[in-house]
Amino acid sequence: MMEDLAAIPEAKKSHKARKLLDIIMTRGDRAFGVFKQALEESGYGHLAELLEEPKPLVESELHHEQVASEEVSEGPLKSLRLCLQPYRETPSAKKIIQGCRLMEKGAEILNNSGYTDAEGLIKIVEGFMLQERLTARSYERFLYSPDHLGLDRARLAELMTSQLHHNPADSTCLFLQGALLPFDETRVQEMRKVADVVVQNGEDDPLHKYLHHVYCVLGDSLLNLYRDSPSCALPAFTSALMHKRDYPTAVHLAAECSMVLSPPDAIEQFRRYLQLAPPCDKRVHWAHYFLAILYSRQAQQEKAEEHYNLAVQAEEKRLPTSVMGWAKEVAQKVFS
């Protein structure tokens, strides 16, 4: 493969590299599709075929004992917690399980109070923060899907409206309202407002200890809006790192910005992310795909191939919860 790549004219390499940056989306799942497309266009269909279907999960170096369903406590998110039990000692799985329990507790408070106790909202938002959720689709699914929390949309909206009427600086309600918005300027404005409110409220605010992730949600919103010129998103990730040093999610998202703004910085940041992130973090394989693309642009084929192989290996070790419809299905949507 390295010899074949070396035979590609520099002008053609540059054209393909520029095309990658022109079409690449700022979500890590899009990188999968972009890299697959690049392989196909470069004549490496045999490698692209390896990405046609999600690979089955394999055992990691840890021994994962099977857990019976009756050993896991009941709750609307039981199926999610159950599939993570074999990995429960890993940092990534621990955060997701803990977040599920908080959300389930919050939903219980809401249902038992007839959607009048705002403490339930606080628990749910804390669960989202622990799981480091970013997209409106993810928030929507957990809140309202029948196979997740299955909350009443109208009653939840009524509670948030009532809370904000009595306390316009209720950061939990402001955050949840903003997080459910699509990627647009309104979402950006709402997330800026949330960050400002939390800072003004100080340490007594329930979201103060999660301020780093609030800034990441803000930055990610900007990144999705301005992927061709994402410099406006960088200050948000800088703020996130000021509130939580070496926060892996912020480092990864900043690196996505740098792919367009400064590829050498992006390489350094992705490598830093890989030093900080737990092995099962859902962005590990994305980072390796990004590094493969970046090294390919610099005509460092050996490093590009190395990170491509590492990305495939990381995919095999990802948690079951990372298996969403982001492989062949997403690639087809991007390039159809």
Short mmCIF file of C-alpha atoms in Angstrom, two decimals, residues 3-327:
data_model
loop_
_atom_site.label_atom_id
_atom_site.label_comp_id
_atom_site.label_asym_id
_atom_site.label_seq_id
_atom_site.Cartn_x
_atom_site.Cartn_y
_atom_site.Cartn_z
CA GLU A 3 4.51 1.81 -2.49
CA ASP A 4 1.26 2.41 -4.37
CA LEU A 5 0.59 5.63 -2.47
CA ALA A 6 4.08 6.86 -3.24
CA ALA A 7 3.31 6.51 -6.94
CA ILE A 8 0.39 8.95 -6.76
CA PRO A 9 1.39 12.36 -8.20
CA GLU A 10 1.68 15.13 -5.62
CA ALA A 11 -0.92 17.24 -7.43
CA LYS A 12 -3.44 14.43 -7.21
CA LYS A 13 -2.66 13.90 -3.52
CA SER A 14 -3.23 17.60 -2.87
CA HIS A 15 -6.50 17.56 -4.79
CA LYS A 16 -7.80 14.58 -2.83
CA ALA A 17 -6.67 16.04 0.47
CA ARG A 18 -8.43 19.33 -0.26
CA LYS A 19 -11.55 17.43 -1.24
CA LEU A 20 -11.48 15.65 2.09
CA LEU A 21 -11.48 18.93 3.98
CA ASP A 22 -14.15 20.40 1.73
CA ILE A 23 -16.65 17.63 2.44
CA ILE A 24 -15.64 16.43 5.87
CA MET A 25 -18.19 17.00 8.57
CA THR A 26 -17.17 17.86 12.09
CA ARG A 27 -18.65 14.80 13.72
CA GLY A 28 -16.37 11.85 14.19
CA ASP A 29 -18.82 9.48 12.50
CA ARG A 30 -18.51 11.55 9.33
CA ALA A 31 -14.77 10.96 9.36
CA PHE A 32 -15.52 7.28 8.96
CA GLY A 33 -17.44 7.90 5.77
CA VAL A 34 -14.87 10.37 4.44
CA PHE A 35 -12.01 7.97 4.98
CA LYS A 36 -13.95 5.13 3.37
CA GLN A 37 -14.69 7.31 0.35
CA ALA A 38 -11.03 8.35 0.10
CA LEU A 39 -9.94 4.71 0.09
CA GLU A 40 -12.37 3.87 -2.68
CA GLU A 41 -11.35 6.83 -4.84
CA SER A 42 -7.68 6.01 -4.38
CA GLY A 43 -8.15 2.46 -5.62
CA TYR A 44 -8.10 0.63 -2.28
CA GLY A 45 -11.53 -0.94 -2.50
CA HIS A 46 -10.34 -4.03 -0.64
CA LEU A 47 -9.68 -1.87 2.43
CA ALA A 48 -12.93 0.06 2.03
CA GLU A 49 -14.81 -3.24 2.04
CA LEU A 50 -13.60 -3.83 5.58
CA LEU A 51 -15.73 -0.85 6.61
CA GLU A 52 -18.95 -1.97 4.93
CA GLU A 53 -20.53 -3.31 8.11
CA PRO A 54 -19.85 -2.65 11.80
CA LYS A 55 -17.53 -5.32 13.09
CA PRO A 56 -18.79 -7.48 15.94
CA LEU A 57 -17.46 -6.53 19.32
CA VAL A 58 -14.59 -8.62 20.56
CA GLU A 59 -13.33 -9.28 24.04
CA SER A 60 -10.82 -6.75 25.28
CA GLU A 61 -7.84 -7.63 27.40
CA LEU A 62 -10.10 -7.60 30.44
CA HIS A 63 -12.22 -10.65 31.25
CA HIS A 64 -15.86 -9.70 30.84
CA GLU A 65 -18.11 -11.93 32.90
CA GLN A 66 -21.68 -12.39 31.75
CA VAL A 67 -24.32 -10.71 33.89
CA ALA A 68 -27.86 -12.08 34.15
CA SER A 69 -30.73 -9.67 33.62
CA GLU A 70 -32.10 -10.26 37.12
CA GLU A 71 -28.80 -9.07 38.60
CA VAL A 72 -29.32 -5.58 37.18
CA SER A 73 -31.79 -3.27 38.93
CA GLU A 74 -35.02 -2.36 37.16
CA GLY A 75 -35.48 0.98 35.45
CA PRO A 76 -36.33 2.49 32.07
CA LEU A 77 -32.67 2.37 31.03
CA LYS A 78 -32.07 -1.17 32.27
CA SER A 79 -31.30 -2.58 28.82
CA LEU A 80 -28.60 0.04 28.32
CA ARG A 81 -27.08 -0.62 31.74
CA LEU A 82 -27.29 -4.38 31.18
CA CYS A 83 -25.32 -4.35 27.94
CA LEU A 84 -22.59 -2.35 29.68
CA GLN A 85 -22.25 -4.65 32.69
CA PRO A 86 -19.45 -6.76 31.17
CA TYR A 87 -17.45 -3.52 30.78
CA ARG A 88 -18.53 -1.90 34.04
CA GLU A 89 -14.97 -1.60 35.37
CA THR A 90 -13.88 0.60 32.45
CA PRO A 91 -14.00 4.38 33.02
CA SER A 92 -16.21 4.99 29.99
CA ALA A 93 -18.81 2.39 30.96
CA LYS A 94 -18.82 3.59 34.57
CA LYS A 95 -19.73 7.12 33.45
CA ILE A 96 -22.52 5.93 31.20
CA ILE A 97 -23.99 3.62 33.86
CA GLN A 98 -23.81 6.34 36.52
CA GLY A 99 -25.44 8.78 34.12
CA CYS A 100 -28.25 6.31 33.43
CA ARG A 101 -28.93 5.90 37.14
CA LEU A 102 -29.11 9.65 37.63
CA MET A 103 -31.52 10.03 34.71
CA GLU A 104 -33.68 7.18 35.99
CA LYS A 105 -33.79 8.79 39.43
CA GLY A 106 -34.76 12.10 37.86
CA ALA A 107 -37.52 10.49 35.82
CA GLU A 108 -38.84 8.78 38.95
CA ILE A 109 -38.95 12.10 40.80
CA LEU A 110 -40.82 13.73 37.92
CA ASN A 111 -43.37 10.94 37.61
CA ASN A 112 -43.97 10.63 41.35
CA SER A 113 -44.44 14.39 41.72
CA GLY A 114 -46.72 14.75 38.73
CA TYR A 115 -44.04 16.76 36.95
CA THR A 116 -43.85 19.43 39.66
CA ASP A 117 -40.51 18.67 41.35
CA ALA A 118 -37.68 20.33 39.42
CA GLU A 119 -35.13 18.21 41.30
CA GLY A 120 -35.96 15.55 38.72
CA LEU A 121 -34.75 17.86 35.96
CA ILE A 122 -31.48 18.45 37.78
CA LYS A 123 -30.83 14.71 38.08
CA ILE A 124 -31.55 14.13 34.40
CA VAL A 125 -29.29 16.94 33.23
CA GLU A 126 -26.52 15.70 35.52
CA GLY A 127 -26.87 12.31 33.86
CA PHE A 128 -26.46 13.89 30.45
CA MET A 129 -23.38 15.75 31.65
CA LEU A 130 -21.73 12.60 32.98
CA GLN A 131 -22.35 10.84 29.68
CA GLU A 132 -20.97 13.86 27.79
CA ARG A 133 -23.91 14.09 25.41
CA LEU A 134 -23.70 16.75 22.69
CA THR A 135 -26.42 16.42 20.06
CA ALA A 136 -30.11 17.29 20.20
CA ARG A 137 -30.95 13.87 18.78
CA SER A 138 -29.30 12.19 21.76
CA TYR A 139 -31.14 14.38 24.29
CA GLU A 140 -34.43 13.84 22.48
CA ARG A 141 -34.02 10.07 22.42
CA PHE A 142 -33.18 9.73 26.10
CA LEU A 143 -35.97 12.02 27.26
CA TYR A 144 -38.89 10.96 25.11
CA SER A 145 -38.25 7.61 23.42
CA PRO A 146 -40.46 4.81 24.84
CA ASP A 147 -37.42 2.53 25.12
CA HIS A 148 -35.55 5.17 27.14
CA LEU A 149 -37.04 7.47 29.81
CA GLY A 150 -40.33 7.89 27.94
CA LEU A 151 -41.18 11.23 29.58
CA ASP A 152 -44.28 13.27 28.76
CA ARG A 153 -43.09 15.98 26.38
CA ALA A 154 -45.88 18.46 27.09
CA ARG A 155 -45.70 18.14 30.88
CA LEU A 156 -41.91 18.44 30.87
CA ALA A 157 -42.10 21.58 28.73
CA GLU A 158 -44.75 23.00 31.06
CA LEU A 159 -42.53 22.37 34.10
CA MET A 160 -39.53 24.08 32.48
CA THR A 161 -41.64 27.08 31.46
CA SER A 162 -43.00 27.38 34.99
CA GLN A 163 -39.55 27.12 36.54
CA LEU A 164 -38.11 29.79 34.25
CA HIS A 165 -41.07 32.07 34.96
CA HIS A 166 -40.23 31.98 38.67
CA ASN A 167 -36.45 31.87 38.18
CA PRO A 168 -35.12 33.09 34.80
CA ALA A 169 -31.62 32.07 35.93
CA ASP A 170 -32.50 28.38 36.31
CA SER A 171 -29.51 26.97 34.42
CA THR A 172 -30.85 23.41 34.32
CA CYS A 173 -34.02 24.39 32.46
CA LEU A 174 -32.13 26.80 30.22
CA PHE A 175 -29.64 24.10 29.32
CA LEU A 176 -32.23 21.43 28.58
CA GLN A 177 -34.26 23.79 26.42
CA GLY A 178 -31.16 24.79 24.46
CA ALA A 179 -29.78 21.26 24.15
CA LEU A 180 -32.99 20.10 22.45
CA LEU A 181 -32.65 22.69 19.68
CA PRO A 182 -31.14 21.80 16.30
CA PHE A 183 -27.74 23.13 15.28
CA ASP A 184 -28.57 26.76 14.54
CA GLU A 185 -27.85 30.25 15.83
CA THR A 186 -30.61 29.99 18.41
CA ARG A 187 -28.94 26.97 19.99
CA VAL A 188 -25.64 28.85 20.07
CA GLN A 189 -27.27 31.86 21.73
CA GLU A 190 -29.01 29.69 24.30
CA MET A 191 -25.80 27.84 25.19
CA ARG A 192 -23.92 31.12 25.58
CA LYS A 193 -26.68 32.24 27.92
CA VAL A 194 -26.42 29.03 29.95
CA ALA A 195 -22.65 29.43 30.34
CA ASP A 196 -23.05 33.07 31.41
CA VAL A 197 -25.78 32.18 33.92
CA VAL A 198 -23.74 29.37 35.48
CA VAL A 199 -20.71 31.66 35.83
CA GLN A 200 -22.86 34.38 37.42
CA ASN A 201 -24.55 31.93 39.80
CA GLY A 202 -21.19 30.58 40.92
CA GLU A 203 -20.50 27.34 42.73
CA ASP A 204 -24.03 27.08 44.11
CA ASP A 205 -25.33 26.43 40.61
CA PRO A 206 -25.97 22.69 40.04
CA LEU A 207 -24.21 22.90 36.66
CA HIS A 208 -21.12 24.71 37.90
CA LYS A 209 -19.11 21.50 38.27
CA TYR A 210 -20.08 20.61 34.70
CA LEU A 211 -19.27 24.00 33.20
CA HIS A 212 -16.53 22.43 31.09
CA HIS A 213 -19.12 20.34 29.27
CA VAL A 214 -21.52 23.25 28.86
CA TYR A 215 -18.74 25.00 26.96
CA CYS A 216 -18.21 21.87 24.87
CA VAL A 217 -21.89 21.80 23.90
CA LEU A 218 -21.57 25.46 22.91
CA GLY A 219 -18.40 24.85 20.94
CA ASP A 220 -19.80 21.76 19.25
CA SER A 221 -22.85 23.77 18.17
CA LEU A 222 -20.57 26.35 16.55
CA LEU A 223 -18.44 23.62 15.01
CA ASN A 224 -21.46 22.10 13.30
CA LEU A 225 -22.63 25.49 12.03
CA TYR A 226 -19.29 26.73 10.73
CA ARG A 227 -17.34 23.63 9.80
CA ASP A 228 -15.62 25.36 6.87
CA SER A 229 -14.30 28.12 9.13
CA PRO A 230 -14.58 26.91 12.73
CA SER A 231 -12.30 29.46 14.43
CA CYS A 232 -15.32 30.85 16.31
CA ALA A 233 -15.66 27.52 18.15
CA LEU A 234 -12.13 27.45 19.58
CA PRO A 235 -12.74 29.96 22.44
CA ALA A 236 -15.47 27.68 23.81
CA PHE A 237 -13.12 24.71 23.94
CA THR A 238 -10.42 26.89 25.49
CA SER A 239 -12.92 27.88 28.19
CA ALA A 240 -13.79 24.22 28.73
CA LEU A 241 -10.12 23.40 29.28
CA MET A 242 -9.77 26.31 31.69
CA HIS A 243 -12.52 24.81 33.85
CA LYS A 244 -11.31 21.22 33.50
CA ARG A 245 -7.74 20.80 32.46
CA ASP A 246 -7.04 18.07 29.89
CA TYR A 247 -10.74 17.35 29.35
CA PRO A 248 -10.52 14.76 26.52
CA THR A 249 -13.74 15.78 24.77
CA ALA A 250 -12.63 19.42 24.57
CA VAL A 251 -9.21 18.42 23.25
CA HIS A 252 -10.77 16.23 20.55
CA LEU A 253 -13.26 18.88 19.44
CA ALA A 254 -10.55 21.54 19.34
CA ALA A 255 -8.52 19.19 17.15
CA GLU A 256 -11.47 18.91 14.76
CA CYS A 257 -11.36 22.70 14.40
CA SER A 258 -7.63 22.60 13.80
CA MET A 259 -8.03 20.14 10.93
CA VAL A 260 -9.23 23.10 8.88
CA LEU A 261 -7.35 25.91 10.62
CA SER A 262 -3.94 24.33 11.31
CA PRO A 263 -3.38 20.65 10.42
CA PRO A 264 -0.05 20.42 12.34
CA ASP A 265 -1.86 21.61 15.48
CA ALA A 266 -4.62 19.10 14.80
CA ILE A 267 -2.12 16.24 14.73
CA GLU A 268 -0.66 17.36 18.05
CA GLN A 269 -4.11 17.74 19.61
CA PHE A 270 -5.42 14.37 18.42
CA ARG A 271 -2.28 12.70 19.75
CA ARG A 272 -2.80 14.50 23.05
CA TYR A 273 -6.41 13.34 23.13
CA LEU A 274 -5.29 9.73 22.65
CA GLN A 275 -2.98 10.11 25.65
CA LEU A 276 -5.83 11.42 27.82
CA ALA A 277 -8.84 9.37 26.74
CA PRO A 278 -9.78 6.00 28.25
CA PRO A 279 -9.28 3.10 25.78
CA CYS A 280 -13.03 2.58 25.27
CA ASP A 281 -13.87 6.24 24.69
CA LYS A 282 -16.16 6.50 21.68
CA ARG A 283 -13.91 9.06 19.99
CA VAL A 284 -10.71 6.98 20.03
CA HIS A 285 -11.31 5.39 16.64
CA TRP A 286 -12.44 8.75 15.23
CA ALA A 287 -9.15 10.31 16.33
CA HIS A 288 -7.16 7.59 14.60
CA TYR A 289 -9.15 8.05 11.37
CA PHE A 290 -8.55 11.80 11.54
CA LEU A 291 -4.83 11.25 12.10
CA ALA A 292 -4.72 8.88 9.15
CA ILE A 293 -6.27 11.59 6.97
CA LEU A 294 -3.93 14.28 8.28
CA TYR A 295 -0.79 12.20 7.83
CA SER A 296 -1.95 11.25 4.35
CA ARG A 297 -2.19 14.95 3.48
CA GLN A 298 1.41 15.33 4.59
CA ALA A 299 2.44 12.36 2.43
CA GLN A 300 3.47 10.40 5.54
CA GLN A 301 1.96 7.16 4.30
CA GLU A 302 3.50 4.92 6.95
CA LYS A 303 1.93 6.92 9.77
CA ALA A 304 -1.34 7.19 7.86
CA GLU A 305 -1.54 3.43 7.47
CA GLU A 306 -0.58 2.91 11.11
CA HIS A 307 -3.43 5.07 12.37
CA TYR A 308 -5.87 3.53 9.93
CA ASN A 309 -5.06 0.11 11.39
CA LEU A 310 -5.33 1.49 14.92
CA ALA A 311 -8.75 2.92 14.08
CA VAL A 312 -9.98 -0.49 12.95
CA GLN A 313 -8.64 -2.05 16.16
CA ALA A 314 -10.28 0.67 18.28
CA GLU A 315 -13.60 0.03 16.57
CA GLU A 316 -13.43 -3.59 17.67
CA LYS A 317 -12.97 -2.54 21.30
CA ARG A 318 -15.66 0.12 21.48
CA LEU A 319 -18.51 -0.23 23.94
CA PRO A 320 -21.84 -1.68 22.76
CA THR A 321 -23.43 1.75 23.27
CA SER A 322 -21.16 3.19 20.58
CA VAL A 323 -22.75 0.99 17.93
CA MET A 324 -25.24 3.44 16.45
CA GLY A 325 -26.13 3.58 12.76
CA TRP A 326 -23.02 5.52 11.84
CA ALA A 327 -21.11 3.13 9.57
#
